[in-house]
Coordinates of C-alpha atoms in Angstrom, one line a residue:
M8 CA 69.3 75.4 94.3
N9 CA 70.9 72.2 95.6
I10 CA 74.2 72.8 93.3
R11 CA 74.3 76.3 94.8
Q12 CA 74.0 75.3 98.3
N13 CA 76.6 72.4 97.7
A14 CA 79.1 74.9 96.3
K15 CA 78.5 77.3 99.1
A16 CA 79.0 74.5 101.6
T17 CA 82.2 73.6 99.9
E18 CA 83.4 77.1 100.0
I19 CA 82.8 77.4 103.6
A20 CA 84.4 74.0 104.3
V21 CA 87.5 75.2 102.3
A22 CA 87.5 78.6 104.1
G23 CA 87.4 76.9 107.7
K24 CA 90.1 74.5 106.7
W25 CA 92.5 77.2 105.9
L26 CA 91.3 79.2 109.1
F27 CA 92.3 76.2 111.1
Y28 CA 95.8 76.0 109.4
F29 CA 96.5 79.7 110.1
V30 CA 95.1 79.6 113.6
L31 CA 97.4 76.6 114.2
I32 CA 100.6 78.2 112.7
G33 CA 99.8 81.2 114.9
L34 CA 99.4 79.0 118.0
I35 CA 102.7 77.2 117.4
A36 CA 104.6 80.3 116.5
G37 CA 103.2 82.0 119.8
L38 CA 104.4 79.0 121.8
G39 CA 107.7 79.1 120.1
A40 CA 108.1 82.7 121.1
V41 CA 107.0 81.8 124.7
L42 CA 109.7 78.9 124.9
F43 CA 112.3 81.1 123.1
H44 CA 111.7 84.2 125.4
F45 CA 111.8 82.0 128.5
L46 CA 115.1 80.4 127.4
C47 CA 116.5 83.9 126.8
G48 CA 115.6 84.7 130.3
L49 CA 117.2 81.7 131.9
G50 CA 120.4 82.2 129.8
M51 CA 120.8 85.8 130.6
H52 CA 120.2 84.8 134.4
Y53 CA 122.9 82.0 134.5
F54 CA 125.4 83.4 132.0
L55 CA 125.4 87.0 132.2
D56 CA 124.1 87.7 135.5
L57 CA 125.4 84.6 137.6
M58 CA 128.7 84.2 135.8
A59 CA 129.8 87.7 134.9
G60 CA 127.4 89.8 137.3
Y61 CA 126.3 91.9 134.2
R62 CA 122.7 92.8 134.5
P63 CA 121.4 94.8 131.4
S64 CA 118.3 96.7 132.0
S65 CA 114.9 95.5 130.4
P66 CA 112.3 97.6 128.4
A67 CA 109.1 98.6 130.3
G68 CA 107.1 95.5 128.7
E69 CA 109.4 93.1 130.0
H70 CA 109.9 91.7 133.3
L71 CA 112.6 89.5 135.1
L72 CA 112.0 85.6 135.2
M73 CA 114.3 85.4 138.3
P74 CA 115.7 87.6 140.7
H75 CA 119.2 89.1 140.3
T76 CA 122.0 87.3 141.9
Q77 CA 124.9 88.8 143.9
T78 CA 127.6 88.2 141.6
P79 CA 129.7 91.1 141.4
F80 CA 130.5 92.6 137.9
N81 CA 133.5 90.9 136.2
R82 CA 134.8 92.3 132.9
W83 CA 137.1 89.6 132.2
I84 CA 134.4 87.1 132.1
L85 CA 132.3 89.2 130.0
L86 CA 135.2 89.4 127.5
I87 CA 135.2 85.5 127.0
L88 CA 131.7 84.8 127.6
P89 CA 130.5 85.6 124.0
A90 CA 133.3 83.5 122.7
A91 CA 132.2 80.3 124.6
G92 CA 128.7 81.1 123.4
G93 CA 129.8 81.4 119.8
L94 CA 131.7 78.1 120.1
L95 CA 128.7 76.2 121.3
S96 CA 126.3 77.8 119.0
G97 CA 128.6 77.3 116.0
W98 CA 129.2 73.6 116.8
L99 CA 125.6 73.0 117.1
V100 CA 124.8 74.8 113.8
Y101 CA 127.5 73.5 111.6
T102 CA 126.9 69.9 112.9
F103 CA 123.3 69.7 112.4
A104 CA 121.9 72.4 110.3
P105 CA 124.5 74.8 108.5
E106 CA 121.5 77.0 107.1
A107 CA 120.5 78.0 110.6
E108 CA 123.4 80.4 110.7
G109 CA 123.5 84.1 110.5
H110 CA 119.9 86.2 110.7
G111 CA 117.1 83.8 110.2
T112 CA 114.8 86.2 108.6
D113 CA 117.0 86.2 105.3
A114 CA 117.0 82.5 105.4
A115 CA 113.3 82.5 105.3
I116 CA 113.2 85.1 102.6
D117 CA 115.4 82.8 100.5
A118 CA 113.2 79.7 101.2
Y119 CA 110.3 81.6 100.0
H120 CA 111.7 82.7 96.6
H121 CA 114.1 79.9 95.7
K122 CA 113.1 76.7 97.6
D123 CA 109.3 76.8 97.2
G124 CA 108.7 77.6 100.8
F125 CA 110.7 74.5 102.0
I126 CA 112.4 74.6 105.4
R127 CA 113.9 71.4 106.9
S128 CA 112.0 70.6 110.0
R129 CA 115.0 70.6 112.4
I130 CA 116.0 74.1 111.4
P131 CA 113.4 75.9 114.0
F132 CA 114.9 73.6 116.9
I133 CA 118.5 74.2 116.0
K134 CA 117.9 77.9 115.5
T135 CA 116.3 78.2 118.8
I136 CA 118.9 76.6 120.8
A137 CA 121.8 78.3 118.8
S138 CA 120.4 81.6 119.0
T139 CA 119.8 81.4 122.8
L140 CA 123.3 80.6 123.1
T141 CA 124.6 83.4 121.1
L142 CA 122.4 86.0 122.6
T143 CA 122.3 85.1 126.5
T144 CA 126.2 85.0 126.5
G145 CA 126.5 88.4 125.2
G146 CA 126.3 88.1 121.7
S147 CA 124.5 91.1 120.2
G148 CA 121.5 90.3 118.0
G149 CA 117.7 90.1 117.9
R150 CA 115.0 87.7 118.7
E151 CA 113.0 88.0 115.4
G152 CA 115.3 86.0 113.2
P153 CA 114.9 82.9 115.2
I154 CA 111.3 83.3 115.9
A155 CA 110.7 83.8 112.2
Q156 CA 112.2 80.6 111.5
I157 CA 110.2 78.9 114.1
G158 CA 106.9 80.1 112.8
A159 CA 108.2 79.8 109.0
G160 CA 109.6 76.3 109.6
F161 CA 106.3 75.0 111.2
G162 CA 104.3 76.6 108.3
S163 CA 106.5 74.8 105.8
F164 CA 106.3 71.4 107.9
L165 CA 102.5 71.7 108.0
A166 CA 102.1 72.2 104.3
T167 CA 104.7 69.4 103.4
K168 CA 102.8 67.0 105.5
L169 CA 99.4 68.0 104.1
K170 CA 101.1 67.5 100.5
L171 CA 99.9 71.1 99.6
S172 CA 101.2 72.9 96.6
K173 CA 104.3 75.0 96.4
R174 CA 102.3 78.1 96.5
E175 CA 100.2 77.2 99.6
R176 CA 103.4 76.2 101.4
R177 CA 105.0 79.6 100.6
I178 CA 102.0 81.3 101.9
M179 CA 101.8 79.2 105.0
M180 CA 105.7 79.7 105.5
A181 CA 105.2 83.7 105.3
A182 CA 102.2 83.3 107.7
G183 CA 104.7 81.7 110.3
I184 CA 107.1 84.6 109.8
G185 CA 104.5 87.3 110.5
A186 CA 103.1 85.2 113.6
G187 CA 106.6 84.7 115.0
V188 CA 107.8 88.4 114.4
G189 CA 104.3 89.9 115.6
S190 CA 104.3 87.9 118.7
I191 CA 107.9 88.4 120.1
F192 CA 107.8 92.3 119.5
R193 CA 104.0 92.6 120.6
A194 CA 103.1 94.1 117.3
P195 CA 100.6 91.7 115.4
L196 CA 99.7 94.2 112.7
A197 CA 103.2 95.0 111.8
G198 CA 104.1 91.3 111.9
A199 CA 101.5 90.6 109.2
L200 CA 102.7 93.5 107.1
F201 CA 106.4 92.6 107.6
A202 CA 105.9 89.1 106.2
A203 CA 104.3 90.6 103.2
E204 CA 106.8 93.5 102.6
V205 CA 110.1 92.1 103.6
L206 CA 110.3 89.8 100.7
Y207 CA 111.1 92.8 98.2
R208 CA 113.4 95.7 97.9
D209 CA 110.8 97.8 96.0
P210 CA 107.7 99.0 97.9
D211 CA 105.9 95.9 96.9
F212 CA 103.7 93.5 99.0
E213 CA 103.1 89.7 98.7
S214 CA 99.2 90.6 98.9
E215 CA 98.1 86.8 99.1
V216 CA 100.2 86.7 102.5
I217 CA 98.5 89.5 104.4
I218 CA 95.3 88.1 105.5
P219 CA 96.9 84.5 106.6
A220 CA 99.9 86.3 108.3
G221 CA 97.2 88.6 109.9
I222 CA 95.3 85.6 111.5
S223 CA 98.3 83.8 112.4
S224 CA 99.9 86.9 113.9
V225 CA 96.8 87.8 116.1
V226 CA 96.8 84.2 117.6
A227 CA 100.7 84.2 118.2
Y228 CA 100.4 87.6 119.9
C229 CA 97.4 86.5 122.2
T230 CA 99.4 83.4 123.0
F231 CA 102.5 85.2 124.0
C232 CA 100.8 88.0 126.0
L233 CA 98.8 85.2 127.9
A234 CA 102.2 84.0 129.0
F235 CA 104.0 87.2 129.8
G236 CA 101.4 89.9 130.1
W237 CA 99.7 92.3 127.9
G238 CA 100.9 95.9 126.7
S239 CA 103.7 97.1 124.5
L240 CA 107.3 96.3 124.5
F241 CA 108.5 99.9 125.3
D242 CA 106.8 102.6 127.1
S243 CA 106.8 106.2 126.0
P244 CA 105.7 109.5 127.5
G245 CA 102.8 110.2 125.0
F246 CA 104.8 112.2 122.5
K247 CA 102.9 114.5 120.3
F248 CA 103.9 116.1 116.9
Q249 CA 102.6 119.8 117.0
N250 CA 105.2 121.9 115.3
P251 CA 106.0 121.7 111.7
L252 CA 109.2 123.4 112.1
E253 CA 110.1 120.3 113.8
L254 CA 110.2 118.6 110.3
G255 CA 113.6 120.3 109.4
P256 CA 115.5 118.4 112.2
Y257 CA 113.8 115.3 111.5
M258 CA 114.9 115.6 107.7
V259 CA 118.6 116.0 109.2
L260 CA 117.9 112.7 111.3
A261 CA 116.8 111.0 108.2
G262 CA 120.3 111.9 106.7
V263 CA 122.2 110.6 109.7
L264 CA 120.2 107.5 109.8
V265 CA 121.0 106.9 106.0
L266 CA 124.7 107.2 106.6
T267 CA 124.6 105.0 109.7
G268 CA 122.7 102.3 108.0
V269 CA 125.0 102.1 105.0
L270 CA 127.6 101.7 107.8
Y271 CA 125.9 98.9 109.4
V272 CA 125.3 97.0 106.0
K273 CA 128.8 97.7 104.7
V274 CA 130.5 96.4 108.1
F275 CA 127.9 93.6 108.5
Y276 CA 128.5 92.1 105.1
G277 CA 132.3 92.9 105.3
V278 CA 132.5 90.8 108.3
V279 CA 130.6 88.2 106.6
D280 CA 133.1 88.1 103.7
L281 CA 135.9 88.1 106.0
F282 CA 134.9 85.1 107.8
K283 CA 134.0 83.2 104.8
R284 CA 137.5 83.8 103.6
L285 CA 139.0 82.2 106.7
H286 CA 140.4 78.8 106.1
I287 CA 139.3 77.2 109.5
P288 CA 136.6 74.9 110.8
N289 CA 133.2 76.8 110.4
H290 CA 132.2 76.1 114.1
I291 CA 135.4 78.0 115.2
K292 CA 134.5 81.2 113.4
P293 CA 131.6 82.2 115.8
A294 CA 133.7 81.7 118.6
I295 CA 136.4 84.2 117.1
G296 CA 133.5 86.5 116.3
G297 CA 132.4 86.2 120.0
L298 CA 135.8 87.0 121.2
L299 CA 135.8 90.2 119.2
T300 CA 132.4 91.1 120.4
G301 CA 133.5 90.5 123.9
I302 CA 136.7 92.8 123.4
I303 CA 134.3 95.6 122.5
G304 CA 132.1 94.5 125.5
F305 CA 135.0 94.7 127.7
F306 CA 134.9 98.6 126.9
L307 CA 131.3 99.2 126.3
P308 CA 129.3 96.4 128.0
Y309 CA 125.8 98.1 126.9
T310 CA 126.6 97.1 123.4
L311 CA 126.2 93.5 124.2
A312 CA 123.1 91.3 124.3
F313 CA 119.8 92.8 123.5
G314 CA 120.3 96.5 124.3
Y315 CA 116.5 97.2 124.8
G316 CA 116.8 98.6 128.3
I317 CA 119.0 101.4 127.1
A318 CA 116.8 102.3 124.2
Q319 CA 113.9 102.4 126.8
D320 CA 115.9 104.9 129.0
A321 CA 116.8 106.9 125.7
I322 CA 113.1 107.3 125.1
F323 CA 112.6 109.1 128.6
N324 CA 115.9 111.3 127.8
K325 CA 118.0 109.5 130.4
V326 CA 121.2 108.9 128.3
A327 CA 123.9 111.3 127.7
I328 CA 124.9 111.9 123.9
P329 CA 128.5 110.3 124.1
T330 CA 126.8 107.1 125.5
L331 CA 124.1 107.2 122.5
I332 CA 126.8 107.4 120.0
F333 CA 129.1 104.8 121.3
L334 CA 126.0 102.6 121.6
A335 CA 125.1 103.0 118.0
I336 CA 128.6 102.4 116.6
G337 CA 129.6 99.8 119.0
K338 CA 126.2 97.8 118.3
I339 CA 127.1 97.9 114.6
F340 CA 130.5 96.1 115.2
T341 CA 129.2 93.8 117.9
T342 CA 126.1 92.6 115.9
S343 CA 128.3 92.3 112.8
F344 CA 131.0 90.1 114.9
S345 CA 128.2 88.1 116.6
I346 CA 126.1 87.3 113.7
G347 CA 128.2 87.9 110.7
S348 CA 130.7 85.2 111.7
G349 CA 128.1 82.6 111.7
G350 CA 126.6 83.2 115.0
S351 CA 122.7 82.9 115.3
G352 CA 120.3 85.8 115.9
G353 CA 118.3 88.4 114.3
V354 CA 119.0 91.8 112.9
F355 CA 115.9 93.8 113.5
G356 CA 116.3 94.1 117.2
P357 CA 120.0 95.6 117.0
S358 CA 118.8 97.9 114.3
I359 CA 115.9 99.2 116.8
V360 CA 118.7 100.0 119.3
I361 CA 121.1 101.6 116.8
G362 CA 118.3 103.6 115.0
G363 CA 117.1 104.7 118.5
A364 CA 120.5 105.7 119.9
M365 CA 121.3 107.8 116.9
G366 CA 117.9 109.3 117.0
G367 CA 118.3 110.0 120.5
A368 CA 121.7 111.8 120.0
V369 CA 120.4 114.0 117.2
G370 CA 117.2 114.8 119.2
K371 CA 119.4 115.9 122.3
L372 CA 121.6 117.9 119.9
F373 CA 118.8 119.7 118.4
H374 CA 117.1 120.2 121.8
M375 CA 120.3 122.2 122.9
L376 CA 120.4 124.0 119.9
I377 CA 116.6 125.0 119.3
P378 CA 114.8 124.0 122.5
T379 CA 111.5 126.0 121.7
I380 CA 111.3 123.7 118.5
V381 CA 112.5 120.3 119.5
T382 CA 110.9 120.3 122.9
Q383 CA 110.9 116.4 123.4
P384 CA 114.4 114.6 122.2
G385 CA 112.9 111.3 123.2
S386 CA 110.4 111.6 120.1
F387 CA 113.6 111.3 118.0
V388 CA 114.3 108.0 119.5
I389 CA 111.0 106.5 118.4
V390 CA 111.3 108.1 114.9
G391 CA 115.1 107.0 114.6
M392 CA 113.9 103.4 115.4
A393 CA 111.6 103.6 112.5
G394 CA 113.9 105.4 110.0
F395 CA 116.9 103.3 110.7
F396 CA 115.4 99.9 109.9
T397 CA 113.8 101.1 107.0
A398 CA 117.1 102.4 105.7
V399 CA 118.6 98.9 106.1
S400 CA 115.5 96.7 105.3
N401 CA 113.5 98.6 102.4
T402 CA 110.4 98.0 104.6
P403 CA 109.0 101.5 105.2
I404 CA 105.3 100.8 105.7
S405 CA 105.6 97.7 108.2
T406 CA 108.4 99.4 110.1
I407 CA 106.2 102.6 110.8
I408 CA 103.6 100.5 112.3
F409 CA 106.0 98.2 114.1
V410 CA 107.6 101.2 116.0
S411 CA 104.2 102.7 116.7
E412 CA 103.0 99.3 118.1
M413 CA 106.2 98.6 120.0
T414 CA 106.3 102.0 121.8
N415 CA 102.5 102.5 121.9
S416 CA 103.2 106.0 120.4
Y417 CA 100.7 106.6 117.4
H418 CA 101.3 110.5 117.3
L419 CA 104.3 110.4 115.7
L420 CA 103.2 108.8 112.5
L421 CA 103.6 111.9 110.6
P422 CA 107.3 112.5 111.2
S423 CA 107.8 108.9 111.0
L424 CA 106.3 108.7 107.6
L425 CA 108.6 111.6 106.5
V426 CA 111.7 110.1 107.8
C427 CA 111.1 106.6 106.6
S428 CA 110.2 107.7 103.1
L429 CA 113.6 109.8 102.8
C430 CA 115.4 107.0 104.4
Y431 CA 113.9 104.3 101.9
L432 CA 114.5 106.6 98.9
L433 CA 118.2 107.4 99.9
A434 CA 119.3 104.0 101.1
K435 CA 117.2 101.5 98.8
R436 CA 120.3 100.3 97.1
W437 CA 121.5 98.8 100.4
T438 CA 119.8 96.2 102.5
I439 CA 120.5 93.9 105.2
F440 CA 118.4 91.2 103.6
E441 CA 120.6 90.1 100.7
N442 CA 118.0 87.5 99.6
Q443 CA 115.5 90.1 98.9
V444 CA 114.4 90.4 95.3
K445 CA 113.5 93.8 93.6
S446 CA 109.7 93.1 93.1
R447 CA 107.2 90.2 92.5
I448 CA 108.1 90.2 88.7
D449 CA 111.8 89.2 89.7
S450 CA 111.0 86.4 92.2
P451 CA 111.4 82.9 91.1
A452 CA 108.4 82.0 93.0
H453 CA 106.2 84.1 90.3
A454 CA 108.1 82.9 87.3
G455 CA 105.9 83.3 84.2
E456 CA 103.2 85.0 86.1
F457 CA 104.1 88.5 84.7
M458 CA 105.3 87.4 81.3
M459 CA 102.2 88.8 79.7
D460 CA 102.5 92.2 81.4
I461 CA 106.4 92.8 80.3
L462 CA 105.4 91.6 76.8
Q463 CA 102.5 94.1 76.5
T464 CA 105.1 97.1 77.1
M465 CA 107.2 95.8 74.0
K466 CA 106.2 96.7 70.4
V467 CA 107.2 95.0 67.3
E468 CA 108.4 98.2 65.6
N469 CA 110.9 98.8 68.6
L470 CA 112.3 95.2 68.1
T471 CA 113.7 95.1 64.4
P472 CA 116.3 92.5 65.1
L473 CA 113.5 90.1 65.8
I474 CA 111.9 90.4 62.4
K475 CA 113.8 88.0 60.0
N476 CA 114.6 88.6 56.5
V477 CA 113.6 85.3 54.6
R478 CA 113.2 84.1 51.1
C479 CA 109.9 84.9 49.3
V480 CA 108.5 82.9 46.3
N481 CA 106.4 84.1 43.5
E482 CA 102.8 82.5 43.5
D483 CA 103.2 81.6 39.8
M484 CA 106.4 79.5 40.5
P485 CA 106.2 76.0 39.4
F486 CA 106.7 73.5 42.4
S487 CA 109.6 71.7 40.7
E488 CA 111.4 75.1 40.6
F489 CA 110.7 75.6 44.4
K490 CA 111.9 72.2 45.1
K491 CA 115.3 73.2 43.9
I492 CA 115.3 76.3 46.3
F493 CA 113.8 74.0 49.2
Q494 CA 116.8 71.6 48.9
T495 CA 119.2 74.3 49.6
T496 CA 117.4 76.2 52.5
K497 CA 116.5 75.7 56.2
Q498 CA 113.8 78.0 56.2
H499 CA 110.5 76.5 57.3
Y500 CA 108.2 79.2 56.4
F501 CA 107.9 80.9 52.9
P502 CA 106.0 83.9 52.3
V503 CA 104.3 84.2 48.7
M504 CA 104.1 87.4 46.5
N505 CA 101.8 88.1 43.7
G506 CA 102.5 89.6 40.3
K507 CA 102.5 92.9 41.6
G508 CA 105.2 92.2 44.5
D509 CA 102.3 92.3 47.2
F510 CA 102.1 89.8 50.0
S511 CA 99.4 87.3 49.1
G512 CA 99.8 84.1 51.2
I513 CA 102.2 82.0 53.1
F514 CA 102.9 78.1 53.4
S515 CA 105.3 75.9 55.5
S516 CA 107.4 72.9 54.6
T517 CA 104.7 70.8 56.2
D518 CA 102.2 72.1 53.6
I519 CA 104.2 70.7 50.6
R520 CA 104.3 67.1 52.1
E521 CA 101.7 65.8 49.6
V522 CA 103.3 67.2 46.5
I523 CA 106.8 66.6 47.4
F524 CA 106.5 62.8 47.4
T525 CA 104.2 62.8 44.2
S526 CA 106.7 63.6 41.4
H527 CA 104.3 63.7 38.6
L528 CA 102.4 66.7 39.9
E529 CA 105.5 68.8 40.5
D530 CA 105.2 70.5 37.0
L531 CA 101.4 71.0 37.3
V532 CA 101.3 72.5 40.8
V533 CA 102.3 76.2 41.2
M534 CA 103.0 78.0 44.8
K535 CA 99.6 79.7 44.5
D536 CA 97.9 76.1 44.9
I537 CA 99.9 75.4 48.0
M538 CA 99.7 78.8 49.8
I539 CA 97.4 79.8 52.5
S540 CA 95.7 83.1 51.5
D541 CA 93.5 83.5 54.8
I542 CA 96.5 84.3 56.9
I543 CA 96.9 85.9 60.3
T544 CA 99.5 88.9 60.3
T545 CA 101.0 91.4 62.6
T546 CA 101.9 95.0 62.3
P547 CA 104.9 97.1 63.8
S548 CA 102.6 98.7 66.2
E549 CA 101.3 95.6 67.9
D550 CA 102.8 94.5 71.2
L551 CA 104.6 91.1 71.7
N552 CA 101.8 89.6 73.8
T553 CA 99.4 90.0 71.0
V554 CA 101.8 88.4 68.7
L555 CA 102.5 85.4 71.0
L556 CA 98.7 85.0 71.6
K557 CA 98.0 84.9 67.6
L558 CA 100.9 82.3 67.5
T559 CA 99.4 80.2 70.1
Q560 CA 95.9 80.2 68.8
K561 CA 97.1 78.9 65.3
N562 CA 99.8 76.8 66.8
I563 CA 102.4 78.2 64.5
D564 CA 106.1 79.2 65.2
A565 CA 106.3 82.4 62.9
L566 CA 103.9 85.2 62.0
P567 CA 104.2 87.6 59.0
V568 CA 104.9 91.4 59.6
V569 CA 103.2 93.5 57.3
S570 CA 103.2 97.3 57.1
Q571 CA 100.4 99.2 59.1
E572 CA 99.4 101.3 56.1
D573 CA 99.4 98.6 53.5
H574 CA 99.0 95.0 54.6
G575 CA 100.2 94.0 51.1
V576 CA 103.9 95.2 52.0
F577 CA 105.7 92.3 53.6
L578 CA 108.5 93.3 56.2
G579 CA 109.6 89.9 57.4
L580 CA 108.8 87.1 59.9
I581 CA 108.8 87.4 63.7
Y582 CA 109.4 83.9 65.4
R583 CA 107.9 82.5 68.8
R584 CA 111.3 81.3 69.8
D585 CA 112.9 84.8 69.3
I586 CA 110.1 86.6 71.3
I587 CA 110.6 84.3 74.5
S588 CA 114.4 84.6 74.1
H589 CA 114.0 88.4 74.1
Y590 CA 111.8 88.3 77.1
N591 CA 114.3 86.1 79.0
D592 CA 117.2 88.4 78.1
H593 CA 115.0 91.4 79.1
V594 CA 114.4 89.9 82.7
K595 CA 118.1 89.0 82.9
K596 CA 119.2 92.5 82.3
I597 CA 116.8 93.8 85.0
R598 CA 118.2 91.4 87.5
D599 CA 121.7 92.1 86.6
H600 CA 121.2 95.9 86.8
E601 CA 119.8 95.4 90.2
Q602 CA 122.9 93.4 91.5

C-alpha cells in the first residue's frame, strides 16, 4: 500500500510541476502580449497619428490608449515613414539577432523541427521592439509573429534553464506559441490548436502539445483581457446560415480565396528571394521594402499597418467593392514588401484582412445578383477570413476556431468548414510557412519514432534487390577445401546445402575461428560439423520490421530468405544494413517529392 501511495504522490507532484511550468509560460506570454499591444498603441499614436495624421480605425474589441491628435493628414510623411521604421528595425535585427527577421511564427516552427526547440533568449526582446517599429510606422504585418516568438522564446528559455530534455523543451516552446497567439487574438482554444497544427502541412496535430498549449493559452488570454478588457476582437451582427443554396456562392468564394492565396504566397516569397539577391547591407533592405510599402500607402493608405478596422467595417457591409479589392491586392504587396524585405511582423493578421476583404467583395457581388439567397454579404467576410488563412497556412481546423472566436460568430461553422476544406485541398502545395514539414513522420524532431511503422508496410517480396545471391557450400565439404574458398571471398555468412540441394544450415566467419587456427583438424572437419541447423529464416511475405526484429534478437547482420511453400528452397540473404539504407532512401524520396 505504501508503494502505491508513494507512486501516486510522485505522479501528483510531477503533474503539479508541469502545471506550474505551463501556467508560468502562459503568464509570461500574456504579459508579453500586454506589453507588445501597449507599445503598438504608443507607436501608432506617435508615428502614424502625431507625425502623419493617419488614424486607421480599430476593430470593435480594441480601444484607443491615447486620444487622437489634431495633426492634419500628410501623404508625403506617410510615404517615407515605413522606410524610416524599416531602417531602424533592420539595424536592430541584423545587429543583435538576425534570426528575428521576417514572420516569427515560421522561425518558431523551424526551431521546433530543426533546433530541438532552442531559441536564443534575446530573440523575444529584439522581435518585440523591431516589430513595433515596423508595424507602427505603417509597415503591413500582424502581431501574432512577435507574440509567438515571445511565448516560444520564454518556453525555450525556461526549459533550457531547468535542463529539461529536448522533447520537453519543444513542448514548452510550442505551449508558448499557443499562449502568445491565443492571447493577442483573444482566441485561447484556437491558439492551443494552432500551436499543434501549424507545425505540419498535412492535417496532422502534434498531440502532445495540445494540453500544455491549452493551459498556457487560457492563462495568457486571461492576463491579456484583465489589462485590455474581455470580449472578441471583432464584433458581428449575429450571422446565421439558414439556406443550403448559399453553399454555391461559398464554393465560388473558396476558388477566389485559393487564387488570391497562391498570389499572396508567390508574391511574398518572390519578394523574399529578390531581396536576398540584392548585394547591399542587410539592414538597408527593410528600409527599401518600407519605401515600396510607403509608395503603395501614398495611394492606398488603408493597406498600411494592421487593417483590422476596415475589416470590421466590411463585416457590417460598410465598405464598397472596389475598396475591398484594392485592400486585398494592396495588402498582399505591402505585407510582402514590409516583411519579405527583412522587416519584422506576422503574416496571420494581414491574411485575416486580405481574406475578409475578398470575402466581402464576393459576398456583395452575389448579394447584388441573387439577393434572396445571399442576404448577408458580411457573413462572407468572416468565412473569407477563415478560408484564406487556411489556403496559405494548411491549418483548416484551428483557423475555423480562430475566426469563430475572433468574431464571436459560431453560426457560420458549416460554411466555414466547407470553404476551409476546399481551400485546403486546392492549395495544400502552397504555404506561407515554408518551415512546415509534411507530417510528424517527416519531422527531425521525431526521427526514428516511425521507422517501425514504415518498415511494416514493406514486404521482402517487393524488395528483390535487397536479397543478395551468395556462395553456398555443401554440408559434406571438407574444411580444407572450404578454406581455399574463404581466402578468395569477402562473404561473411555461408548458407549450407545438403545432398538433395535443400537449405540445411548456415555459419559465419566467426564460427570457423577454432578450426582455422588448428591445422591438424582441417581434413577431419566437414561443414556440417560447423553449421548451425537451428536457424531463424524469413520468407518473401514477411515485412521488413519483422526481419529487423529477428536480426536484433539474434544479434546477427544477415538473415536467410527461404521459399514460403518450402523452407528448404534458399533464395538468398537479406542484410540489416541494406534494410536501414532502404528505409533512409524511402524517407528521402518522400521529402524530395514534397519539395
